[in-house]
Amino acid sequence: MSDKLDKLIGGRYLVVRLLRQTHLCETFIAQDTQLPGNPLCVVKQLKPQSSEEFVLKTAQRLFDNEANVLYKLGSHAQIPRLLAHLQVGDQFYLVQEFIQGKDLSQEEIIPDNQQLWTEEKVRSFLLDVLKILAFVHKNNVIHRDIKPSNLIRRDDGKIVLIDFGAVKEITNMTLTEGQTNIDQTVVVGTPGYMPREQHLGKPRFNSDIYALGMTAINGITGFHPDQLPRDDETENIIWRDRAPQCSSQLADIIDKMVCANSSVKRYQNANEVLLALENPKPEDKTQKTSKKAVTSANTNPQKRTWKFWLGIIVTPIFIGAVIFSPRIWRAIQALNYYTEGNSLIQEGNAAVEKEKSNQKYEGAIIAFEKAIRIKPNFVQAWTNKGFAEGKLVRPLDKFASCAQATNVAPDFAEAWNCRGLARFDLQQYEAAMREYEQAIAVDPNFYRAWYNKGQAYLTMGQYQEAITATRRVLAIEPDYFWAWTQICQALYELEEYQDAQAHCQESLAINPQHQTTIDLLEKIDVKLQ
């Protein structure tokens, strides 16, 4: 990634900074050096994972087809224009209009201050995005990845729809060397926001309606869709109790948008939802009338007793407590559950009996889940839940929790490290390496990620690379005895016994009781005899 900074792509686009990175795609902010004023643009590099000729030719064909679609969609004022598409060697690049603004996940969805969306804001949001979708679907395109991070609110308040899933599909299609048939049903989308038919590789136009409805629920409740319960029979998400500010009219519309087990029962297109929003059914006024009658009966000025004046004094205090105390109380509750989870992990680590340890780890997971239910964006709780699941040898669960943590906070290095450890436990060593590298990109001084990267190299038999990575640990944390031992192990495998001995001795100088190092040193002494 860093080798592209300050360099030209295609002889024209000067990379300024990295915007987003995955192992399949890198997105940069760049300057167009061939236009007056060197305006900013977004350059997206798609990275096929195979250099096989057939795969690259197929990727080129798909890339050209999808670029033509994006050129056409860019005529809409709320979809970034595709400025160019080019191939440099075996790498493919899309150059798109730069949108000034922030994606919804950065400051609007589940913000730290817990200011949930009002009904008015949800309606405005839905109307804005549905009009974009109506245009997209009219052009026979399914977005396939609508979620908060793919919706940017411009400085003028309008929403812009970015990152069409078809481009991701091109990259996913080119993963396997030796392929002779490209699978056309690669699943593209984000768990929690995509419906059942999309999971099965059969997206429909109203799959986008489902994802948009889930995004609205995310904003109005403050909960990620995966954190909300579902009805056992219908599989529909249960959310109304967490959005008291939402009217039954709007809730009914959203429920129809996110109908889970039948796309037929869902709105079929964006125009149907627009019609429902713009022409709401009349509400039952009986309840409002009865409330008005009660109010009128109790406002006789001649009957204002001491109770009335006491109410005048006490009511503002009571209202203030209702408004402010729940928020503070919920934050305290979440922190208490998080602290409880951490304590249970420590008790599990200290327990001698495995059964007792496992009970403590299970208890920790429950405590972290309680914290997350209160504060879904509690990234540390997500991460430590993953570590507890790792203690119970559940690497898939561990990865899922830590992936959720990186979704909530992409700049939290510990979560990327946790993802790497889960990959390592699944024996996906190269994938683990990419996760560790992401942690290091977030925090170059995060020494545990350097150590884990070295461990992955060691496991793959790349001993010199293991030594190089692990030495970075010692440059940051010289007293981390595990690093001295890991270098000792790599040198032992390279049959450099004298140097290995010296490193093991350094480790024991820091921790004389470390049995793994003692055993390794004994093996080295045998070789040196």
XYZ file of N, CA and C in Angstrom, residues 286-507:
666
model
N -59.218 8.265 17.630
C -60.010 8.066 18.850
C -59.188 8.326 20.092
N -57.957 7.769 20.060
C -57.113 7.896 21.250
C -56.740 9.355 21.495
N -56.462 10.088 20.386
C -56.088 11.495 20.535
C -57.247 12.314 21.100
N -58.486 12.014 20.640
C -59.663 12.745 21.111
C -59.888 12.532 22.591
N -59.768 11.288 23.037
C -59.997 10.988 24.449
C -58.956 11.675 25.324
N -57.714 11.773 24.821
C -56.674 12.443 25.592
C -56.990 13.926 25.725
N -57.519 14.488 24.635
C -57.859 15.907 24.669
C -58.965 16.176 25.679
N -59.961 15.267 25.731
C -61.072 15.439 26.679
C -60.583 15.397 28.106
N -59.682 14.478 28.390
C -59.139 14.360 29.749
C -58.388 15.624 30.122
N -57.612 16.151 29.162
C -56.844 17.361 29.433
C -57.758 18.540 29.748
N -58.843 18.657 28.942
C -59.773 19.774 29.163
C -60.443 19.698 30.524
N -60.767 18.516 30.966
C -61.457 18.332 32.242
C -60.582 18.686 33.418
N -59.270 18.719 33.240
C -58.380 18.930 34.367
C -57.704 20.297 34.332
N -58.222 21.214 33.538
C -57.552 22.510 33.448
C -58.403 23.648 33.980
N -59.333 23.345 34.898
C -60.160 24.393 35.506
C -59.291 25.224 36.446
N -59.074 26.512 36.139
C -58.168 27.337 36.951
C -58.652 27.515 38.372
N -59.946 27.301 38.644
C -60.454 27.492 39.997
C -60.064 26.341 40.921
N -59.555 25.242 40.380
C -59.242 24.081 41.220
C -57.744 23.825 41.312
N -56.958 24.896 41.175
C -55.511 24.738 41.266
C -55.103 24.765 42.731
N -55.011 23.593 43.337
C -54.657 23.460 44.746
C -53.147 23.402 44.896
N -52.722 23.151 46.154
C -51.271 23.016 46.420
C -50.660 21.880 45.612
N -51.473 20.853 45.276
C -50.957 19.739 44.484
C -50.570 20.226 43.086
N -51.364 21.157 42.557
C -51.073 21.693 41.239
C -49.725 22.409 41.242
N -49.535 23.292 42.265
C -48.277 24.051 42.304
C -47.085 23.152 42.597
N -47.290 22.105 43.373
C -46.214 21.143 43.609
C -45.819 20.460 42.288
N -46.862 20.174 41.495
C -46.588 19.556 40.201
C -45.774 20.469 39.303
N -46.076 21.786 39.351
C -45.338 22.752 38.538
C -43.854 22.728 38.893
N -43.565 22.544 40.176
C -42.173 22.554 40.636
C -41.483 21.218 40.332
N -42.187 20.116 40.609
C -41.574 18.792 40.524
C -41.438 18.305 39.085
N -42.413 18.655 38.218
C -42.433 18.102 36.857
C -41.143 18.363 36.084
N -40.591 19.611 36.061
C -39.339 19.808 35.320
C -38.206 18.933 35.834
N -38.172 18.762 37.175
C -37.124 17.915 37.746
C -37.303 16.479 37.269
N -38.554 16.025 37.283
C -38.855 14.650 36.855
C -38.514 14.454 35.379
N -38.891 15.430 34.540
C -38.605 15.329 33.108
C -37.099 15.286 32.872
N -36.347 16.136 33.603
C -34.890 16.116 33.452
C -34.307 14.767 33.808
N -34.838 14.170 34.880
C -34.342 12.847 35.274
C -34.628 11.807 34.210
N -35.844 11.893 33.614
C -36.224 10.918 32.573
C -35.332 11.057 31.351
N -35.032 12.341 30.980
C -34.252 12.570 29.762
C -32.803 12.163 29.945
N -32.209 12.577 31.084
C -30.769 12.402 31.229
C -30.359 11.137 31.969
N -31.100 10.734 32.948
C -30.672 9.591 33.748
C -30.593 8.285 32.970
N -31.580 7.958 32.108
C -31.493 6.681 31.397
C -30.223 6.551 30.578
N -29.826 7.628 29.922
C -28.617 7.565 29.099
C -27.392 7.280 29.955
N -27.295 8.003 31.067
C -26.157 7.793 31.967
C -26.225 6.405 32.583
N -27.441 6.031 32.983
C -27.614 4.728 33.626
C -27.256 3.601 32.671
N -27.655 3.714 31.392
C -27.346 2.676 30.418
C -25.841 2.569 30.183
N -25.173 3.716 30.135
C -23.720 3.703 29.945
C -23.025 3.022 31.116
N -23.505 3.321 32.332
C -22.920 2.692 33.525
C -23.177 1.189 33.509
N -24.400 0.795 33.138
C -24.725 -0.625 33.066
C -23.813 -1.351 32.082
N -23.643 -0.768 30.889
C -22.792 -1.394 29.874
C -21.366 -1.554 30.381
N -20.850 -0.520 31.042
C -19.492 -0.579 31.571
C -19.373 -1.637 32.663
N -20.397 -1.760 33.501
C -20.374 -2.772 34.559
C -20.334 -4.181 33.979
N -21.161 -4.420 32.962
C -21.156 -5.741 32.325
C -19.801 -6.028 31.666
N -19.228 -5.008 31.031
C -17.919 -5.161 30.390
C -16.848 -5.506 31.429
N -16.863 -4.789 32.545
C -15.900 -5.061 33.619
C -16.095 -6.469 34.172
N -17.348 -6.864 34.322
C -17.646 -8.220 34.797
C -17.074 -9.266 33.838
N -17.248 -9.046 32.533
C -16.724 -9.975 31.536
C -15.215 -10.098 31.618
N -14.522 -8.975 31.770
C -13.062 -9.001 31.875
C -12.610 -9.766 33.124
N -13.312 -9.563 34.229
C -12.965 -10.258 35.478
C -13.150 -11.764 35.321
N -14.226 -12.162 34.643
C -14.483 -13.591 34.443
C -13.427 -14.229 33.545
N -12.930 -13.493 32.561
C -11.837 -14.018 31.726
C -10.597 -14.245 32.581
N -10.288 -13.283 33.437
C -9.120 -13.422 34.307
C -9.280 -14.606 35.252
N -10.489 -14.783 35.788
C -10.739 -15.925 36.670
C -10.627 -17.236 35.896
N -11.085 -17.245 34.655
C -10.955 -18.433 33.822
C -9.502 -18.769 33.546
N -8.695 -17.749 33.301
C -7.263 -17.964 33.060
C -6.572 -18.538 34.288
N -7.042 -18.121 35.471
C -6.392 -18.545 36.716
C -6.874 -19.908 37.206
N -8.040 -20.345 36.718
C -8.607 -21.614 37.198
C -7.756 -22.799 36.751
N -7.631 -23.774 37.631
C -6.829 -24.970 37.332
C -7.639 -25.969 36.519
N -8.875 -26.181 36.906
C -9.717 -27.174 36.230
C -10.309 -26.580 34.956
N -10.246 -27.364 33.893
C -10.739 -26.893 32.603
C -12.232 -26.582 32.643
N -12.993 -27.423 33.328
C -14.435 -27.219 33.387
C -14.767 -25.882 34.045
N -14.047 -25.569 35.106
C -14.293 -24.300 35.787
C -13.873 -23.123 34.912
N -12.743 -23.287 34.197
C -12.295 -22.236 33.274
C -13.356 -21.950 32.230
N -13.884 -23.035 31.645
C -14.878 -22.873 30.586
C -16.139 -22.184 31.095
N -16.527 -22.501 32.331
C -17.694 -21.835 32.909
C -17.465 -20.334 33.024
N -16.255 -19.968 33.423
C -15.930 -18.540 33.551
C -15.969 -17.851 32.183
N -15.424 -18.534 31.156
C -15.414 -17.937 29.818
C -16.841 -17.796 29.271
N -17.674 -18.800 29.526
C -19.082 -18.715 29.102
C -19.764 -17.530 29.788
N -19.479 -17.381 31.079
C -20.049 -16.252 31.819
C -19.572 -14.919 31.274
N -18.305 -14.875 30.860
C -17.766 -13.638 30.287
C -18.488 -13.281 28.994
N -18.739 -14.285 28.163
C -19.449 -14.039 26.896
C -20.839 -13.464 27.164
N -21.530 -14.035 28.137
C -22.873 -13.542 28.485
C -22.803 -12.085 28.955
N -21.784 -11.779 29.766
C -21.639 -10.400 30.275
C -21.356 -9.423 29.131
N -20.478 -9.811 28.210
C -20.179 -8.933 27.078
C -21.413 -8.743 26.197
N -22.189 -9.805 26.021
C -23.418 -9.693 25.207
C -24.410 -8.723 25.844
N -24.486 -8.731 27.164
C -25.361 -7.783 27.854
C -24.887 -6.351 27.627
N -23.569 -6.160 27.685
C -23.016 -4.818 27.442
C -23.326 -4.358 26.021
N -23.218 -5.293 25.071
C -23.441 -4.961 23.659
C -24.914 -4.653 23.389
N -25.809 -5.362 24.075
C -27.235 -5.083 23.886
C -27.571 -3.653 24.306
N -26.860 -3.161 25.321
C -27.091 -1.794 25.782
C -26.394 -0.795 24.858
N -25.174 -1.127 24.466
C -24.389 -0.225 23.615
C -23.795 -1.030 22.454
N -24.517 -1.134 21.334
C -24.082 -1.996 20.221
C -22.748 -1.602 19.598
N -22.319 -0.351 19.780
C -21.042 0.071 19.201
C -19.890 -0.023 20.204
N -20.056 -0.865 21.235
C -19.031 -1.037 22.278
C -17.939 -1.947 21.721
N -16.979 -1.359 21.049
C -16.004 -2.137 20.289
C -15.150 -3.034 21.191
N -14.795 -2.542 22.379
C -13.983 -3.358 23.283
C -14.755 -4.596 23.751
N -16.072 -4.440 23.960
C -16.886 -5.589 24.371
C -16.961 -6.625 23.254
N -17.138 -6.161 22.019
C -17.138 -7.083 20.877
C -15.814 -7.847 20.806
N -14.708 -7.121 20.959
C -13.385 -7.735 20.830
C -13.130 -8.742 21.945
N -13.419 -8.364 23.170
C -13.164 -9.275 24.283
C -14.123 -10.455 24.280
N -15.321 -10.280 23.754
C -16.218 -11.416 23.536
C -15.541 -12.418 22.592
N -14.901 -11.884 21.544
C -14.170 -12.751 20.622
C -13.039 -13.506 21.307
N -12.306 -12.816 22.179
C -11.213 -13.489 22.893
C -11.747 -14.598 23.805
N -12.878 -14.341 24.462
C -13.484 -15.363 25.320
C -13.921 -16.569 24.489
N -14.474 -16.313 23.313
C -14.872 -17.414 22.424
C -13.658 -18.194 21.951
N -12.541 -17.485 21.775
C -11.303 -18.166 21.420
C -10.824 -19.088 22.524
N -11.002 -18.673 23.760
C -10.621 -19.515 24.893
C -11.403 -20.835 24.902
N -12.629 -20.773 24.366
C -13.477 -21.975 24.304
C -13.297 -22.718 22.982
N -12.261 -22.347 22.236
C -11.922 -22.980 20.947
C -13.114 -22.901 19.986
N -13.617 -21.705 19.811
C -14.681 -21.441 18.853
C -14.189 -20.376 17.872
N -13.269 -20.740 16.989
C -12.637 -19.726 16.136
C -13.604 -19.009 15.196
N -14.637 -19.700 14.727
C -15.597 -19.047 13.836
C -16.391 -17.973 14.587
N -16.812 -18.303 15.809
C -17.515 -17.315 16.635
C -16.593 -16.145 16.971
N -15.345 -16.494 17.250
C -14.366 -15.465 17.579
C -14.193 -14.498 16.411
N -14.060 -15.052 15.215
C -13.885 -14.193 14.052
C -15.117 -13.310 13.835
N -16.311 -13.897 14.007
C -17.552 -13.131 13.794
C -17.631 -11.942 14.754
N -17.285 -12.165 16.020
C -17.339 -11.080 17.008
C -16.325 -9.985 16.688
N -15.106 -10.418 16.340
C -14.063 -9.425 16.077
C -14.278 -8.719 14.744
N -14.931 -9.410 13.792
C -15.298 -8.749 12.539
C -16.338 -7.668 12.807
N -17.259 -7.961 13.727
C -18.249 -6.949 14.099
C -17.553 -5.751 14.748
N -16.502 -6.027 15.525
C -15.753 -4.934 16.155
C -15.110 -4.037 15.106
N -14.534 -4.627 14.068
C -13.912 -3.801 13.025
C -14.966 -3.072 12.198
N -16.166 -3.634 12.086
C -17.252 -2.917 11.414
C -17.629 -1.658 12.193
N -17.659 -1.807 13.517
C -18.012 -0.682 14.381
C -16.892 0.355 14.414
N -15.648 -0.123 14.506
C -14.494 0.783 14.640
C -13.323 0.249 13.809
N -13.237 0.621 12.524
C -12.168 0.113 11.656
C -10.766 0.521 12.093
N -10.653 1.496 12.992
C -9.344 1.966 13.439
C -8.947 1.384 14.799
N -9.580 0.267 15.200
C -9.250 -0.368 16.472
C -8.345 -1.573 16.192
N -7.038 -1.380 16.425
C -6.037 -2.381 16.041
C -6.255 -3.719 16.737
N -6.678 -3.686 17.996
C -6.867 -4.924 18.757
C -7.891 -5.836 18.081
N -8.916 -5.249 17.470
C -9.941 -6.054 16.813
C -9.381 -6.752 15.573
N -8.553 -6.044 14.794
C -7.918 -6.677 13.627
C -6.986 -7.802 14.077
N -6.281 -7.576 15.162
C -5.405 -8.614 15.704
C -6.217 -9.837 16.114
N -7.369 -9.593 16.736
C -8.261 -10.683 17.134
C -8.735 -11.480 15.913
N -9.079 -10.790 14.847
C -9.470 -11.462 13.604
C -8.332 -12.347 13.104
N -7.103 -11.827 13.185
C -5.948 -12.609 12.745
C -5.760 -13.872 13.567
N -5.934 -13.755 14.880
C -5.789 -14.931 15.747
C -6.843 -15.984 15.426
N -8.060 -15.527 15.106
C -9.115 -16.473 14.729
C -8.751 -17.190 13.428
N -8.241 -16.434 12.463
C -7.794 -17.035 11.203
C -6.666 -18.043 11.454
N -5.757 -17.676 12.334
C -4.637 -18.563 12.669
C -5.159 -19.873 13.260
N -6.134 -19.772 14.167
C -6.713 -20.981 14.773
C -7.401 -21.854 13.732
N -7.892 -21.221 12.658
C -8.542 -21.961 11.568
C -7.518 -22.453 10.539
N -6.232 -22.241 10.847
C -5.120 -22.634 9.975
C -5.145 -21.883 8.639
N -5.714 -20.697 8.650
C -5.724 -19.831 7.463
C -4.598 -18.799 7.638
N -3.363 -19.272 7.490
C -2.214 -18.491 7.922
C -1.986 -17.237 7.063
N -2.159 -17.360 5.753
C -1.965 -16.183 4.902
C -3.060 -15.144 5.158
N -4.293 -15.619 5.352
C -5.381 -14.695 5.681
C -5.122 -14.035 7.032
N -4.606 -14.811 7.984
C -4.261 -14.252 9.298
C -3.231 -13.137 9.145
N -2.260 -13.369 8.245
C -1.218 -12.374 8.012
C -1.827 -11.053 7.547
N -2.815 -11.140 6.672
C -3.443 -9.907 6.180
C -4.162 -9.155 7.296
N -4.767 -9.904 8.213
C -5.444 -9.252 9.347
C -4.422 -8.554 10.247
N -3.296 -9.225 10.509
C -2.251 -8.620 11.339
C -1.699 -7.360 10.669
N -1.533 -7.426 9.348
C -1.018 -6.263 8.619
C -1.987 -5.089 8.710
N -3.285 -5.390 8.733
C -4.266 -4.319 8.896
C -4.146 -3.689 10.282
N -3.931 -4.525 11.301
C -3.737 -3.999 12.655
C -2.510 -3.096 12.712
N -1.453 -3.518 12.019
C -0.209 -2.740 12.006
C -0.401 -1.439 11.236
N -1.201 -1.492 10.166
C -1.480 -0.267 9.402
C -2.196 0.761 10.269
N -3.076 0.265 11.156
C -3.793 1.159 12.077
C -2.848 1.693 13.136
N -1.987 0.809 13.672
C -1.068 1.199 14.740
C 0.278 0.499 14.525
N 1.249 1.162 13.892
C 2.549 0.529 13.602
C 3.297 0.069 14.848
N 2.955 0.596 16.024
C 3.630 0.208 17.262
C 2.860 -0.845 18.052
N 1.882 -1.475 17.420
C 1.104 -2.517 18.084
C 1.916 -3.813 18.027
N 2.749 -4.021 19.043
C 3.769 -5.062 18.966
C 3.191 -6.475 18.935
N 2.004 -6.669 19.529
C 1.436 -8.019 19.524
C 1.086 -8.474 18.108
N 0.691 -7.526 17.256
C 0.405 -7.892 15.864
C 1.695 -8.275 15.139
N 2.776 -7.575 15.428
C 4.075 -7.953 14.845
C 4.476 -9.348 15.315
N 4.277 -9.606 16.609
C 4.614 -10.928 17.141
C 3.786 -12.018 16.456
N 2.496 -11.776 16.341
C 1.612 -12.775 15.730
C 1.926 -12.978 14.255
N 2.319 -11.912 13.581
C 2.740 -12.042 12.189
C 3.978 -12.933 12.105
N 4.910 -12.724 13.021
C 6.101 -13.581 13.069
C 5.745 -15.030 13.345
N 4.779 -15.238 14.229
C 4.334 -16.597 14.538
C 3.729 -17.274 13.307
N 2.975 -16.527 12.508
C 2.394 -17.079 11.281
C 3.496 -17.479 10.304
N 4.491 -16.623 10.154
C 5.630 -16.964 9.300
C 6.325 -18.230 9.811
N 6.511 -18.301 11.112
C 7.172 -19.451 11.710
C 6.402 -20.734 11.417
N 5.099 -20.675 11.563
C 4.253 -21.843 11.314
C 4.310 -22.277 9.857
N 4.443 -21.314 8.946
C 4.520 -21.635 7.520
C 5.923 -22.034 7.076
N 6.880 -22.038 8.021
C 8.243 -22.444 7.684
C 9.076 -21.351 7.044
N 8.614 -20.114 7.128
C 9.368 -18.989 6.571
C 10.142 -18.328 7.714
N 11.247 -18.956 8.065
C 11.920 -18.633 9.324
C 12.600 -17.267 9.302
N 13.221 -16.904 8.174
C 13.887 -15.613 8.131
C 12.878 -14.475 8.229
N 11.730 -14.646 7.542
C 10.670 -13.636 7.632
C 10.116 -13.555 9.055
N 10.047 -14.719 9.725
C 9.575 -14.739 11.113
C 10.504 -13.929 12.006
N 11.799 -14.067 11.779
C 12.785 -13.337 12.584
C 12.652 -11.832 12.347
N 12.518 -11.450 11.083
C 12.408 -10.022 10.737
C 11.191 -9.387 11.400
N 10.050 -10.069 11.309
C 8.823 -9.524 11.908
C 8.944 -9.446 13.429
N 9.507 -10.485 14.042
C 9.568 -10.531 15.503
C 10.577 -9.539 16.054
N 11.611 -9.220 15.283
C 12.552 -8.198 15.750
C 11.874 -6.831 15.873
N 10.827 -6.616 15.092
C 10.094 -5.367 15.232
C 9.442 -5.273 16.612
N 9.079 -6.419 17.183
C 8.508 -6.444 18.535
C 9.528 -5.905 19.531
N 10.763 -6.404 19.418
C 11.801 -6.031 20.385
C 12.191 -4.566 20.246
N 12.043 -4.018 19.056
C 12.327 -2.593 18.872
C 11.308 -1.734 19.625
N 10.097 -2.285 19.817
C 9.026 -1.552 20.500
C 8.974 -1.927 21.979
N 9.117 -3.223 22.269
C 8.966 -3.746 23.636
C 10.108 -4.738 23.913
N 11.294 -4.242 24.301
C 12.490 -5.107 24.449
C 12.331 -6.212 25.497
N 11.446 -6.024 26.474
C 11.306 -7.007 27.557
C 10.199 -8.027 27.290
N 9.706 -8.097 26.071
C 8.664 -9.069 25.735
C 9.351 -10.411 25.488
N 9.450 -11.226 26.520
C 10.268 -12.441 26.454
C 9.776 -13.418 25.393
N 8.455 -13.398 25.122
C 7.924 -14.297 24.093
C 8.617 -14.048 22.749
N 8.932 -12.793 22.453
C 9.583 -12.468 21.179
C 10.989 -13.053 21.121
N 11.744 -12.956 22.232
C 13.084 -13.553 22.273
C 13.004 -15.059 22.024
N 12.007 -15.698 22.632
C 11.852 -17.147 22.449
C 11.455 -17.488 21.014
N 10.601 -16.677 20.422
C 10.169 -16.961 19.047
C 11.341 -16.860 18.071
N 12.194 -15.857 18.257
C 13.389 -15.742 17.402
C 14.313 -16.923 17.655
N 14.426 -17.324 18.905
C 15.230 -18.497 19.263
C 14.731 -19.729 18.498
N 13.407 -19.906 18.458
C 12.822 -21.051 17.760
C 13.120 -21.004 16.261
N 13.008 -19.823 15.664
C 13.266 -19.685 14.225
C 14.738 -19.968 13.916
N 15.632 -19.469 14.746
C 17.059 -19.720 14.544
C 17.385 -21.196 14.724
N 16.714 -21.845 15.661
C 16.887 -23.289 15.853
C 16.503 -24.044 14.573
N 15.391 -23.651 13.976
C 14.946 -24.311 12.744
C 15.919 -24.057 11.602
N 16.614 -22.914 11.630
C 17.614 -22.598 10.604
C 18.973 -23.216 10.938
N 19.032 -23.955 12.064
C 20.257 -24.631 12.538
C 21.360 -23.635 12.886
N 20.962 -22.448 13.297
C 21.921 -21.443 13.776
C 21.909 -21.501 15.302
N 22.506 -22.535 15.831
C 22.316 -22.894 17.241
C 22.950 -21.902 18.218
N 24.134 -21.369 17.874
C 24.784 -20.420 18.782
C 23.912 -19.171 18.975
N 23.433 -18.638 17.847
C 22.585 -17.440 17.912
C 21.263 -17.756 18.604
N 20.732 -18.941 18.331
C 19.485 -19.357 18.973
C 19.663 -19.414 20.491
N 20.791 -19.983 20.915
C 21.078 -20.099 22.352
C 21.090 -18.719 23.023
N 21.721 -17.769 22.366
C 21.819 -16.418 22.935
C 20.423 -15.800 23.105
N 19.548 -16.013 22.152
C 18.206 -15.441 22.240
C 17.369 -16.122 23.323
N 17.509 -17.422 23.461
C 16.791 -18.112 24.534
C 17.282 -17.651 25.897
N 18.573 -17.417 26.006
C 19.121 -16.942 27.283
C 18.608 -15.540 27.620
N 18.450 -14.698 26.585
C 17.866 -13.363 26.808
C 16.433 -13.493 27.329
N 15.695 -14.432 26.774
C 14.310 -14.644 27.210
C 14.266 -15.080 28.662
